[in-house]
């Protein structure tokens, strides 16, 4: 990250001018403090100055505060253009566009404030959820939704979800399947983590719904989970351990190694006692004591211990290291098998219990004719990608959007990306036969992603960049990747201090290596 010199603090960089160019599609990787909001607003202004009708612009962001900030900046600047003198206005416009301005453009600039205000529905600077809500309101029957519905805020949605959760928890007392699933879940996590897990399930229900649909039902999805992990549905942790304790392994060699360990150092003796006690016990006791026995070979993180026997003890029995290492590898395999079994059963329980909660939650929303934020995204996505009349809907939308601008793209979920690129897909269909230039402008920074926020998938940032580049260039349009890495927010001394800290750390790490 570089810092702008103080005298040029408010000067626009070449990268900012390139990003704001209304005649090309742009993907902007903007670091914190690099002026991305300013660039986005400048691009809106330059599009309006280029004669684009306000209703043909769609600017999407992910918080109401960000949308309000952009709208406020835009109208503040348009209002300033109305009252500036001719000379000052021309200077302002040339600074904004980076090109000379004639009287026609000056007069247009003065009229833009009123033109934007008079646009039916106003300039569309919206949250992604707000846009999806307006889309569903425009095509309710096509979306399978009553014309009038309520959009739940986060507090209302959380309250309904909590009621659904509590109802299913109560019913689990009398329903065998739910009771079994709940017992499996509660044996692995505490109460607080359970509540968090339910909320995360609700946030991921789009992915869960796709999985259930793809496999033809919750039962088949559970079966697919066991198949993917190569685990039988009746296989349990106890069965795996029992098989490991009763199976073939080098008992005589391990007994000999245990005897040698008992004659060694303090750590050798501790390990020798564990091995000797386990090897001498009954099968039932071996099963019960398998965890302690495994700890003699494996660390807490599940890897084989670097030292299984000291050199001094090994000199008395050269084969001891090999015998202990071989057994450690066997125990490691058993631990992996236990993990696979637990993951399979835990996932199945979570899917079954979560499906019941989400179904109850969905019924509660339907009874109130309400949609939560995720519903807005998921139903809009389905309307744009899965409906039999999707082509007609896209045709109707296609007549009203020529430029899409997306802010905070690093916090976009896969479902939200589907909405965005489906809207933009028509931009690149038969573009050679169109006279109207159509562009996309997307800005974000993976480093600033609020991980898991609204299902954010930062890895999709690069994937979508490649997708839009391919579609844009294939249509013969200009495409630019623009990095904004000059900070207009941090003083030079602050950044130099950060650089100095990292240089010290990197230097220390290099010496250590």
CSV table of C-alpha atoms in Angstrom, one decimal:
chain,number,residue,atom,x,y,z
A,1,UNK,CA,0.0,0.0,0.0
A,2,UNK,CA,1.3,3.4,-1.0
A,3,UNK,CA,0.3,6.8,0.4
A,4,UNK,CA,-0.6,9.8,-1.6
A,5,UNK,CA,1.8,12.8,-1.1
A,6,UNK,CA,0.1,15.5,1.0
A,7,UNK,CA,-0.1,18.2,-1.8
A,8,UNK,CA,-2.0,15.7,-4.0
A,9,UNK,CA,-4.2,14.3,-1.3
A,10,UNK,CA,-7.4,15.1,-3.3
A,11,UNK,CA,-6.0,14.7,-6.8
A,12,UNK,CA,-7.3,11.8,-8.8
A,13,UNK,CA,-4.9,9.1,-9.9
A,14,UNK,CA,-4.7,7.6,-13.4
A,15,UNK,CA,-6.1,4.4,-12.0
A,16,UNK,CA,-9.1,6.3,-10.6
A,17,UNK,CA,-9.8,8.0,-14.0
A,18,UNK,CA,-9.5,4.6,-15.7
A,19,UNK,CA,-11.9,3.0,-13.3
A,20,UNK,CA,-14.4,5.8,-13.7
A,21,UNK,CA,-14.4,5.7,-17.5
A,22,UNK,CA,-18.0,5.1,-18.5
A,23,UNK,CA,-17.2,3.5,-21.8
A,24,UNK,CA,-15.5,0.3,-20.5
A,25,UNK,CA,-16.3,-2.5,-18.1
A,26,UNK,CA,-14.0,-2.4,-15.1
A,27,UNK,CA,-13.0,-4.7,-12.2
A,28,UNK,CA,-11.5,-2.7,-9.4
A,29,UNK,CA,-9.4,-4.2,-6.6
A,30,UNK,CA,-9.5,-1.4,-4.1
A,31,UNK,CA,-7.5,-1.3,-0.9
A,32,UNK,CA,-8.8,0.4,2.2
A,33,UNK,CA,-8.7,4.2,1.9
A,34,UNK,CA,-8.0,4.2,-1.8
A,35,UNK,CA,-11.1,6.2,-2.7
A,36,UNK,CA,-13.3,3.4,-4.1
A,37,UNK,CA,-16.6,5.2,-3.1
A,38,UNK,CA,-15.3,8.4,-4.7
A,39,UNK,CA,-14.5,6.4,-7.9
A,40,UNK,CA,-17.9,4.7,-7.9
A,41,UNK,CA,-19.7,8.1,-7.5
A,42,UNK,CA,-17.5,9.6,-10.2
A,43,UNK,CA,-18.5,6.8,-12.5
A,44,UNK,CA,-22.2,7.4,-11.9
A,45,UNK,CA,-21.6,11.1,-12.6
A,46,UNK,CA,-19.7,10.4,-15.8
A,47,UNK,CA,-22.4,8.0,-17.0
A,48,UNK,CA,-25.0,10.7,-16.4
A,49,UNK,CA,-22.9,13.3,-18.2
A,50,UNK,CA,-22.5,10.8,-21.1
A,51,UNK,CA,-26.3,11.0,-21.5
A,52,UNK,CA,-27.3,7.7,-19.8
A,53,UNK,CA,-30.8,7.9,-18.5
A,54,UNK,CA,-30.9,7.6,-14.7
A,55,UNK,CA,-33.3,4.7,-14.7
A,56,UNK,CA,-30.8,2.6,-16.8
A,57,UNK,CA,-28.3,2.6,-14.0
A,58,UNK,CA,-28.3,0.0,-11.2
A,59,UNK,CA,-25.9,0.4,-8.3
A,60,UNK,CA,-25.8,-2.5,-5.8
A,61,UNK,CA,-24.1,-2.5,-2.4
A,62,UNK,CA,-24.5,-4.5,0.7
A,63,UNK,CA,-25.5,-2.2,3.5
A,64,UNK,CA,-28.1,0.6,3.7
A,65,UNK,CA,-25.5,2.9,5.1
A,66,UNK,CA,-23.3,2.4,2.1
A,67,UNK,CA,-26.2,3.0,-0.3
A,68,UNK,CA,-27.2,6.2,1.6
A,69,UNK,CA,-23.6,7.4,1.6
A,70,UNK,CA,-23.3,7.0,-2.2
A,71,UNK,CA,-26.7,8.6,-2.8
A,72,UNK,CA,-25.8,11.5,-0.5
A,73,UNK,CA,-22.5,12.2,-2.3
A,74,UNK,CA,-24.1,12.0,-5.7
A,75,UNK,CA,-26.9,14.4,-4.9
A,76,UNK,CA,-24.6,16.8,-3.1
A,77,UNK,CA,-22.3,17.0,-6.1
A,78,UNK,CA,-25.3,17.4,-8.6
A,79,UNK,CA,-26.7,20.1,-6.3
A,80,UNK,CA,-23.3,21.9,-6.4
A,81,UNK,CA,-23.3,21.9,-10.2
A,82,UNK,CA,-26.7,23.7,-10.2
A,83,UNK,CA,-25.4,26.7,-8.3
A,84,UNK,CA,-21.8,27.0,-9.5
A,85,UNK,CA,-20.7,29.7,-11.9
A,86,UNK,CA,-20.1,28.7,-15.5
A,87,UNK,CA,-16.4,28.9,-15.1
A,88,UNK,CA,-16.3,27.0,-11.9
A,89,UNK,CA,-18.7,24.3,-13.2
A,90,UNK,CA,-16.6,23.8,-16.3
A,91,UNK,CA,-13.5,23.4,-14.1
A,92,UNK,CA,-15.3,20.9,-11.9
A,93,UNK,CA,-16.6,18.9,-14.9
A,94,UNK,CA,-13.1,18.7,-16.4
A,95,UNK,CA,-11.7,17.6,-13.1
A,96,UNK,CA,-14.4,14.9,-12.9
A,97,UNK,CA,-14.1,13.6,-16.5
A,98,UNK,CA,-10.5,14.3,-17.2
A,99,UNK,CA,-11.4,15.9,-20.5
A,100,UNK,CA,-12.4,19.3,-21.9
A,101,UNK,CA,-16.1,20.3,-21.5
A,102,UNK,CA,-18.2,22.3,-23.9
A,103,UNK,CA,-21.3,24.4,-23.2
A,104,UNK,CA,-23.7,21.5,-24.1
A,105,UNK,CA,-22.2,19.3,-21.4
A,106,UNK,CA,-22.2,22.2,-19.0
A,107,UNK,CA,-25.9,22.8,-19.5
A,108,UNK,CA,-26.6,19.1,-19.2
A,109,UNK,CA,-24.8,19.0,-15.9
A,110,UNK,CA,-27.0,21.8,-14.6
A,111,UNK,CA,-30.1,19.8,-15.5
A,112,UNK,CA,-29.0,16.5,-14.1
A,113,UNK,CA,-30.1,17.2,-10.5
A,114,UNK,CA,-33.7,17.8,-11.6
A,115,UNK,CA,-33.5,14.9,-14.1
A,116,UNK,CA,-32.5,12.4,-11.5
A,117,UNK,CA,-35.1,13.7,-9.0
A,118,UNK,CA,-37.8,13.4,-11.6
A,119,UNK,CA,-36.9,9.8,-12.6
A,120,UNK,CA,-39.8,7.4,-11.8
A,121,UNK,CA,-38.7,5.3,-8.9
A,122,UNK,CA,-35.6,7.4,-8.4
A,123,UNK,CA,-32.0,6.5,-9.1
A,124,UNK,CA,-31.5,2.9,-8.2
A,125,UNK,CA,-28.7,2.9,-5.6
A,126,UNK,CA,-29.8,-0.1,-3.5
A,127,UNK,CA,-28.7,-2.9,-1.3
A,128,UNK,CA,-28.7,-6.3,-3.1
A,129,UNK,CA,-31.6,-7.3,-0.8
A,130,UNK,CA,-33.5,-4.1,-1.7
A,131,UNK,CA,-33.1,-4.8,-5.4
A,132,UNK,CA,-34.3,-8.4,-5.0
A,133,UNK,CA,-37.3,-7.2,-3.0
A,134,UNK,CA,-38.3,-4.8,-5.7
A,135,UNK,CA,-37.7,-7.5,-8.4
A,136,UNK,CA,-40.1,-9.9,-6.5
A,137,UNK,CA,-42.6,-7.1,-6.0
A,138,UNK,CA,-42.5,-6.5,-9.8
A,139,UNK,CA,-42.9,-10.2,-10.8
A,140,UNK,CA,-44.7,-11.7,-7.8
A,141,UNK,CA,-46.8,-14.3,-9.6
A,142,UNK,CA,-43.9,-15.4,-11.7
A,143,UNK,CA,-41.9,-15.9,-8.5
A,144,UNK,CA,-44.8,-17.8,-6.9
A,145,UNK,CA,-45.2,-15.2,-4.3
A,146,UNK,CA,-48.4,-13.3,-3.3
A,147,UNK,CA,-48.3,-9.7,-4.7
A,148,UNK,CA,-48.1,-8.3,-1.2
A,149,UNK,CA,-45.4,-9.6,1.2
A,150,UNK,CA,-43.5,-8.4,4.2
A,151,UNK,CA,-39.7,-8.3,4.2
A,152,UNK,CA,-38.5,-9.4,7.7
A,153,UNK,CA,-35.6,-7.5,9.2
A,154,UNK,CA,-32.8,-9.4,11.0
A,155,UNK,CA,-34.5,-9.0,14.4
A,156,UNK,CA,-37.8,-10.3,13.2
A,157,UNK,CA,-36.2,-13.2,11.4
A,158,UNK,CA,-34.1,-14.2,14.4
A,159,UNK,CA,-37.2,-14.2,16.6
A,160,UNK,CA,-39.2,-16.5,14.2
A,161,UNK,CA,-36.2,-18.8,13.9
A,162,UNK,CA,-35.8,-19.0,17.7
A,163,UNK,CA,-39.5,-20.0,18.0
A,164,UNK,CA,-39.1,-22.7,15.3
A,165,UNK,CA,-36.0,-24.0,17.1
A,166,UNK,CA,-37.7,-24.2,20.4
A,167,UNK,CA,-40.8,-26.0,19.0
A,168,UNK,CA,-38.6,-28.7,17.3
A,169,UNK,CA,-36.6,-29.1,20.5
A,170,UNK,CA,-39.8,-29.7,22.4
A,171,UNK,CA,-41.1,-32.2,19.8
A,172,UNK,CA,-37.8,-34.1,19.9
A,173,UNK,CA,-38.9,-35.5,23.3
A,174,UNK,CA,-41.6,-37.5,21.6
A,175,UNK,CA,-40.2,-38.1,18.1
A,176,UNK,CA,-37.6,-40.9,17.8
A,177,UNK,CA,-35.7,-39.5,14.8
A,178,UNK,CA,-35.4,-36.0,16.1
A,179,UNK,CA,-34.5,-37.3,19.6
A,180,UNK,CA,-31.7,-39.4,18.1
A,181,UNK,CA,-30.4,-36.6,16.0
A,182,UNK,CA,-30.5,-34.2,18.9
A,183,UNK,CA,-28.6,-36.7,21.1
A,184,UNK,CA,-25.9,-37.0,18.5
A,185,UNK,CA,-25.5,-33.2,18.2
A,186,UNK,CA,-25.6,-32.4,21.9
A,187,UNK,CA,-22.9,-35.1,22.6
A,188,UNK,CA,-20.5,-33.1,20.4
A,189,UNK,CA,-21.3,-29.4,21.1
A,190,UNK,CA,-22.5,-27.3,24.0
A,191,UNK,CA,-25.6,-25.2,24.2
A,192,UNK,CA,-24.1,-21.9,23.0
A,193,UNK,CA,-22.5,-23.5,20.0
A,194,UNK,CA,-25.8,-25.3,19.2
A,195,UNK,CA,-27.6,-21.9,19.0
A,196,UNK,CA,-24.9,-20.5,16.8
A,197,UNK,CA,-25.1,-23.7,14.6
A,198,UNK,CA,-28.8,-23.2,14.1
A,199,UNK,CA,-28.3,-19.6,13.0
A,200,UNK,CA,-25.6,-20.7,10.6
A,201,UNK,CA,-27.8,-23.4,9.2
A,202,UNK,CA,-30.5,-20.8,8.5
A,203,UNK,CA,-27.9,-18.7,6.7
A,204,UNK,CA,-26.7,-21.6,4.6
A,205,UNK,CA,-30.1,-23.0,3.7
A,206,UNK,CA,-29.7,-22.0,0.1
A,207,UNK,CA,-26.8,-24.4,-0.2
A,208,UNK,CA,-28.6,-27.0,1.9
A,209,UNK,CA,-31.7,-26.8,-0.3
A,210,UNK,CA,-29.6,-27.3,-3.4
A,211,UNK,CA,-28.0,-30.4,-1.9
A,212,UNK,CA,-31.4,-31.8,-0.9
A,213,UNK,CA,-32.8,-31.1,-4.3
A,214,UNK,CA,-29.8,-32.5,-6.1
A,215,UNK,CA,-30.0,-35.8,-4.2
A,216,UNK,CA,-33.8,-36.1,-4.2
A,217,UNK,CA,-34.6,-35.7,-0.5
A,218,UNK,CA,-33.0,-35.5,2.9
A,219,UNK,CA,-32.8,-39.3,3.3
A,220,UNK,CA,-30.8,-39.6,0.1
A,221,UNK,CA,-28.6,-36.7,1.0
A,222,UNK,CA,-27.8,-38.4,4.3
A,223,UNK,CA,-27.0,-41.7,2.4
A,224,UNK,CA,-24.8,-39.8,0.0
A,225,UNK,CA,-22.9,-38.3,3.0
A,226,UNK,CA,-22.1,-41.8,4.4
A,227,UNK,CA,-21.1,-43.0,0.9
A,228,UNK,CA,-18.8,-40.0,0.4
A,229,UNK,CA,-17.0,-40.8,3.7
A,230,UNK,CA,-17.1,-44.6,2.9
A,231,UNK,CA,-18.9,-45.2,6.2
A,232,UNK,CA,-21.8,-47.7,6.8
A,233,UNK,CA,-24.8,-46.2,8.5
A,234,UNK,CA,-24.7,-48.7,11.3
A,235,UNK,CA,-21.0,-48.2,11.9
A,236,UNK,CA,-20.2,-46.5,15.2
A,237,UNK,CA,-17.1,-45.2,17.0
A,238,UNK,CA,-17.5,-48.1,19.5
A,239,UNK,CA,-17.5,-50.7,16.6
A,240,UNK,CA,-14.4,-49.1,15.1
A,241,UNK,CA,-12.5,-49.2,18.4
A,242,UNK,CA,-13.7,-52.7,19.2
A,243,UNK,CA,-12.4,-53.9,15.8
A,244,UNK,CA,-9.1,-52.2,16.4
A,245,UNK,CA,-8.7,-53.8,19.8
A,246,UNK,CA,-9.6,-57.3,18.6
A,247,UNK,CA,-7.8,-57.1,15.3
A,248,UNK,CA,-4.4,-58.4,14.2
A,249,UNK,CA,-1.5,-56.4,15.6
A,250,UNK,CA,2.0,-57.2,16.9
A,251,UNK,CA,1.1,-58.0,20.5
A,252,UNK,CA,4.3,-59.9,21.3
A,253,UNK,CA,6.5,-57.2,19.7
A,254,UNK,CA,4.6,-54.5,21.6
A,255,UNK,CA,5.0,-56.4,24.9
A,256,UNK,CA,8.7,-56.6,24.4
A,257,UNK,CA,8.9,-52.9,23.5
A,258,UNK,CA,6.9,-52.1,26.6
A,259,UNK,CA,9.3,-54.0,28.8
A,260,UNK,CA,12.2,-52.1,27.3
A,261,UNK,CA,10.4,-48.8,27.8
A,262,UNK,CA,9.9,-49.6,31.5
A,263,UNK,CA,13.7,-49.7,31.8
A,264,UNK,CA,14.3,-46.4,30.1
A,265,UNK,CA,13.9,-42.7,31.0
A,266,UNK,CA,11.0,-41.1,32.8
A,267,UNK,CA,9.0,-40.5,29.5
A,268,UNK,CA,9.9,-44.1,28.4
A,269,UNK,CA,8.5,-45.5,31.7
A,270,UNK,CA,5.2,-43.5,31.4
A,271,UNK,CA,4.7,-44.8,27.9
A,272,UNK,CA,5.7,-48.3,28.8
A,273,UNK,CA,3.2,-48.4,31.7
A,274,UNK,CA,0.4,-47.3,29.3
A,275,UNK,CA,1.3,-50.0,26.8
A,276,UNK,CA,1.8,-52.8,29.3
A,277,UNK,CA,-1.5,-52.0,31.1
A,278,UNK,CA,-3.5,-52.0,27.9
A,279,UNK,CA,-1.9,-55.1,26.4
A,280,UNK,CA,-2.6,-57.1,29.6
A,281,UNK,CA,-6.2,-56.0,29.9
A,282,UNK,CA,-9.3,-57.8,28.6
A,283,UNK,CA,-10.9,-56.9,25.3
A,284,UNK,CA,-13.6,-54.9,27.0
A,285,UNK,CA,-11.1,-52.9,29.1
A,286,UNK,CA,-9.0,-52.3,26.0
A,287,UNK,CA,-12.0,-50.7,24.3
A,288,UNK,CA,-12.6,-48.5,27.3
A,289,UNK,CA,-9.0,-47.6,27.6
A,290,UNK,CA,-8.3,-47.1,23.9
A,291,UNK,CA,-8.1,-43.3,24.2
A,292,UNK,CA,-5.3,-43.5,26.8
A,293,UNK,CA,-3.5,-46.1,24.7
A,294,UNK,CA,-3.7,-43.9,21.6
A,295,UNK,CA,-2.3,-40.9,23.5
A,296,UNK,CA,0.9,-42.9,23.9
A,297,UNK,CA,1.4,-42.7,20.1
A,298,UNK,CA,-0.5,-39.6,19.0
A,299,UNK,CA,-0.3,-35.9,20.0
A,300,UNK,CA,-3.3,-33.8,20.9
A,301,UNK,CA,-3.6,-32.6,17.3
A,302,UNK,CA,-3.7,-36.2,16.0
A,303,UNK,CA,-0.3,-36.6,14.5
A,304,UNK,CA,2.3,-39.3,15.4
A,305,UNK,CA,4.7,-38.3,18.2
A,306,UNK,CA,8.2,-37.5,17.0
A,307,UNK,CA,9.7,-39.6,19.8
A,308,UNK,CA,8.2,-42.9,20.7
A,309,UNK,CA,11.3,-44.3,22.4
A,310,UNK,CA,14.5,-42.6,23.5
A,311,UNK,CA,17.8,-43.6,21.9
A,312,UNK,CA,19.2,-45.1,25.1
A,313,UNK,CA,16.2,-47.4,25.4
A,314,UNK,CA,16.3,-48.3,21.7
A,315,UNK,CA,19.8,-49.5,22.0
A,316,UNK,CA,18.5,-52.4,24.2
A,317,UNK,CA,16.0,-53.3,21.4
A,318,UNK,CA,16.8,-52.0,17.9
A,319,UNK,CA,13.5,-53.2,16.5
A,320,UNK,CA,11.5,-51.3,19.2
A,321,UNK,CA,11.3,-48.1,17.1
A,322,UNK,CA,10.0,-49.9,14.1
A,323,UNK,CA,7.4,-51.8,16.1
A,324,UNK,CA,6.2,-48.7,17.9
A,325,UNK,CA,6.1,-46.7,14.7
A,326,UNK,CA,4.1,-49.4,12.9
A,327,UNK,CA,1.6,-49.5,15.7
A,328,UNK,CA,1.4,-45.7,15.7
A,329,UNK,CA,0.5,-45.7,12.0
A,330,UNK,CA,-2.2,-48.3,12.8
A,331,UNK,CA,-3.6,-46.1,15.6
A,332,UNK,CA,-3.5,-43.1,13.3
A,333,UNK,CA,-5.6,-45.0,10.8
A,334,UNK,CA,-8.1,-46.0,13.5
A,335,UNK,CA,-8.3,-42.3,14.6
A,336,UNK,CA,-9.0,-41.3,11.0
A,337,UNK,CA,-11.7,-43.9,10.7
A,338,UNK,CA,-13.3,-42.7,14.0
A,339,UNK,CA,-13.3,-39.2,12.7
A,340,UNK,CA,-14.9,-40.2,9.4
A,341,UNK,CA,-17.6,-42.1,11.4
A,342,UNK,CA,-18.3,-39.2,13.7
A,343,UNK,CA,-18.4,-36.7,10.8
A,344,UNK,CA,-20.9,-38.9,8.9
A,345,UNK,CA,-23.2,-39.4,11.9
A,346,UNK,CA,-22.8,-35.7,13.1
A,347,UNK,CA,-23.6,-34.4,9.6
A,348,UNK,CA,-26.5,-36.7,9.2
A,349,UNK,CA,-27.9,-35.6,12.6
A,350,UNK,CA,-27.4,-31.9,11.7
A,351,UNK,CA,-29.1,-32.3,8.4
A,352,UNK,CA,-32.1,-34.1,9.8
A,353,UNK,CA,-32.5,-31.7,12.8
A,354,UNK,CA,-31.7,-28.6,10.8
A,355,UNK,CA,-34.1,-29.6,8.1
A,356,UNK,CA,-36.9,-29.9,10.7
A,357,UNK,CA,-36.1,-26.5,12.1
A,358,UNK,CA,-35.9,-24.8,8.8
A,359,UNK,CA,-39.1,-26.4,7.6
A,360,UNK,CA,-40.9,-25.1,10.7
A,361,UNK,CA,-39.3,-21.7,10.2
A,362,UNK,CA,-40.4,-21.6,6.6
A,363,UNK,CA,-44.0,-22.5,7.6
A,364,UNK,CA,-44.0,-19.7,10.1
A,365,UNK,CA,-42.9,-17.2,7.4
A,366,UNK,CA,-45.5,-18.5,4.9
A,367,UNK,CA,-48.3,-18.1,7.5
A,368,UNK,CA,-47.3,-14.4,7.8
A,369,UNK,CA,-46.7,-14.0,4.1
A,370,UNK,CA,-43.2,-12.8,5.0
A,371,UNK,CA,-39.7,-13.3,3.5
A,372,UNK,CA,-36.4,-12.9,5.2
A,373,UNK,CA,-33.2,-11.5,3.6
A,374,UNK,CA,-32.0,-14.9,2.4
A,375,UNK,CA,-35.5,-15.6,0.9
A,376,UNK,CA,-35.2,-12.4,-1.1
A,377,UNK,CA,-31.9,-13.5,-2.6
A,378,UNK,CA,-32.9,-17.1,-3.2
A,379,UNK,CA,-36.2,-16.4,-4.8
A,380,UNK,CA,-34.8,-13.7,-7.0
A,381,UNK,CA,-32.1,-16.0,-8.1
A,382,UNK,CA,-34.6,-18.7,-8.8
A,383,UNK,CA,-36.7,-16.2,-10.7
A,384,UNK,CA,-33.8,-15.2,-12.9
A,385,UNK,CA,-32.3,-18.7,-13.4
A,386,UNK,CA,-34.8,-21.4,-13.0
A,387,UNK,CA,-38.2,-20.1,-14.0
A,388,UNK,CA,-39.8,-21.2,-17.3
A,389,UNK,CA,-40.4,-17.6,-18.1
A,390,UNK,CA,-37.0,-16.4,-17.1
A,391,UNK,CA,-36.2,-15.3,-20.7
A,392,UNK,CA,-39.3,-13.0,-20.6
A,393,UNK,CA,-38.3,-11.6,-17.3
A,394,UNK,CA,-34.8,-10.9,-18.4
A,395,UNK,CA,-36.2,-9.3,-21.6
A,396,UNK,CA,-38.3,-6.9,-19.5
A,397,UNK,CA,-35.4,-6.1,-17.2
A,398,UNK,CA,-33.0,-5.9,-20.2
A,399,UNK,CA,-35.0,-2.9,-21.5
A,400,UNK,CA,-34.3,-1.0,-18.3
A,401,UNK,CA,-30.7,-1.6,-17.3
A,402,UNK,CA,-27.6,-0.7,-19.3
A,403,UNK,CA,-25.0,-0.3,-16.6
A,404,UNK,CA,-24.5,-2.3,-13.4
A,405,UNK,CA,-22.2,-1.2,-10.6
A,406,UNK,CA,-21.5,-3.5,-7.7
A,407,UNK,CA,-19.8,-2.2,-4.5
A,408,UNK,CA,-18.2,-4.3,-1.7
A,409,UNK,CA,-18.0,-7.3,-4.1
A,410,UNK,CA,-15.7,-9.3,-1.7
A,411,UNK,CA,-18.7,-9.8,0.6
A,412,UNK,CA,-20.9,-11.3,-2.2
A,413,UNK,CA,-22.3,-14.8,-1.6
A,414,UNK,CA,-22.6,-17.3,-4.5
A,415,UNK,CA,-26.3,-16.8,-4.6
A,416,UNK,CA,-25.9,-13.0,-4.9
A,417,UNK,CA,-23.3,-13.4,-7.6
A,418,UNK,CA,-25.8,-15.5,-9.6
A,419,UNK,CA,-28.3,-12.6,-9.4
A,420,UNK,CA,-25.7,-10.2,-10.6
A,421,UNK,CA,-24.2,-12.1,-13.5
A,422,UNK,CA,-27.6,-13.3,-14.7
A,423,UNK,CA,-28.7,-9.6,-14.9
A,424,UNK,CA,-25.5,-8.8,-16.8
A,425,UNK,CA,-25.6,-11.8,-19.1
A,426,UNK,CA,-27.9,-10.1,-21.5
A,427,UNK,CA,-25.3,-7.3,-21.8
A,428,UNK,CA,-23.1,-9.6,-23.9
A,429,UNK,CA,-25.8,-11.3,-26.0
A,430,UNK,CA,-25.9,-10.0,-29.6
A,431,UNK,CA,-24.0,-6.9,-28.5
A,432,UNK,CA,-22.7,-6.3,-32.0
A,433,UNK,CA,-26.2,-5.6,-33.2
A,434,UNK,CA,-26.8,-3.1,-30.4
A,435,UNK,CA,-26.0,0.6,-30.5
A,436,UNK,CA,-26.2,1.1,-26.8
A,437,UNK,CA,-23.0,0.5,-24.8
A,438,UNK,CA,-23.5,-1.6,-21.7
A,439,UNK,CA,-21.0,-2.0,-18.9
A,440,UNK,CA,-20.3,-3.5,-15.6
A,441,UNK,CA,-18.3,-1.9,-12.8
A,442,UNK,CA,-17.4,-4.1,-9.9
A,443,UNK,CA,-15.2,-3.0,-6.9
A,444,UNK,CA,-14.0,-4.9,-3.9
A,445,UNK,CA,-11.0,-6.1,-1.9
A,446,UNK,CA,-10.6,-9.7,-0.7
A,447,UNK,CA,-8.5,-8.4,2.2
A,448,UNK,CA,-11.5,-6.5,3.6
A,449,UNK,CA,-14.0,-9.4,3.4
A,450,UNK,CA,-16.3,-9.8,6.4
A,451,UNK,CA,-16.0,-13.6,6.3
A,452,UNK,CA,-19.3,-15.4,6.5
A,453,UNK,CA,-21.2,-12.1,6.3
A,454,UNK,CA,-24.4,-12.9,4.5
A,455,UNK,CA,-22.7,-16.0,3.2
A,456,UNK,CA,-19.8,-14.0,1.8
A,457,UNK,CA,-17.4,-16.1,-0.4
A,458,UNK,CA,-14.2,-14.1,-1.0
A,459,UNK,CA,-12.8,-16.9,-3.2
A,460,UNK,CA,-15.7,-16.1,-5.7
A,461,UNK,CA,-14.2,-12.6,-6.1
A,462,UNK,CA,-11.4,-13.9,-8.4
A,463,UNK,CA,-13.7,-16.5,-10.1
A,464,UNK,CA,-16.3,-13.8,-11.0
A,465,UNK,CA,-13.5,-11.5,-12.2
A,466,UNK,CA,-12.4,-14.2,-14.7
A,467,UNK,CA,-16.0,-14.8,-15.7
A,468,UNK,CA,-16.8,-11.2,-16.5
A,469,UNK,CA,-13.5,-10.7,-18.3
A,470,UNK,CA,-14.2,-13.7,-20.5
A,471,UNK,CA,-17.8,-12.6,-21.3
A,472,UNK,CA,-16.9,-9.0,-21.9
A,473,UNK,CA,-13.9,-9.6,-24.2
A,474,UNK,CA,-15.8,-12.3,-26.1
A,475,UNK,CA,-18.4,-9.6,-26.9
A,476,UNK,CA,-15.7,-7.3,-28.2
A,477,UNK,CA,-16.0,-4.8,-25.3
A,478,UNK,CA,-13.2,-3.1,-23.4
A,479,UNK,CA,-12.3,-4.7,-20.1
A,480,UNK,CA,-9.9,-3.4,-17.5
A,481,UNK,CA,-8.6,-4.7,-14.2
A,482,UNK,CA,-7.7,-1.6,-12.1
A,483,UNK,CA,-5.8,-1.8,-8.8
A,484,UNK,CA,-6.4,1.1,-6.4
A,485,UNK,CA,-3.5,0.8,-3.9
A,486,UNK,CA,-2.7,4.4,-3.1
A,487,UNK,CA,-4.1,5.4,0.3
A,488,UNK,CA,-5.8,8.7,0.7
A,489,UNK,CA,-6.7,8.0,4.3
A,490,UNK,CA,-3.5,7.1,6.1
A,491,UNK,CA,-0.6,9.5,6.7
A,492,UNK,CA,2.8,8.6,5.4
A,493,UNK,CA,4.2,8.2,8.9
A,494,UNK,CA,1.5,5.6,9.8
A,495,UNK,CA,2.2,3.5,6.7
A,496,UNK,CA,6.0,3.8,7.3
A,497,UNK,CA,5.5,2.5,10.8
A,498,UNK,CA,3.5,-0.5,9.6
A,499,UNK,CA,6.1,-1.2,7.0
A,500,UNK,CA,8.9,-1.0,9.6
A,501,UNK,CA,7.0,-3.5,11.9
A,502,UNK,CA,6.6,-6.0,9.1
A,503,UNK,CA,10.2,-5.6,7.9
A,504,UNK,CA,11.3,-6.4,11.5
A,505,UNK,CA,9.0,-9.5,11.7
A,506,UNK,CA,10.0,-10.7,8.2
A,507,UNK,CA,13.7,-10.2,9.0
A,508,UNK,CA,13.4,-12.2,12.2
A,509,UNK,CA,11.5,-15.0,10.4
A,510,UNK,CA,14.2,-15.1,7.8
A,511,UNK,CA,16.9,-15.4,10.4
A,512,UNK,CA,15.0,-18.1,12.2
A,513,UNK,CA,14.6,-20.1,9.0
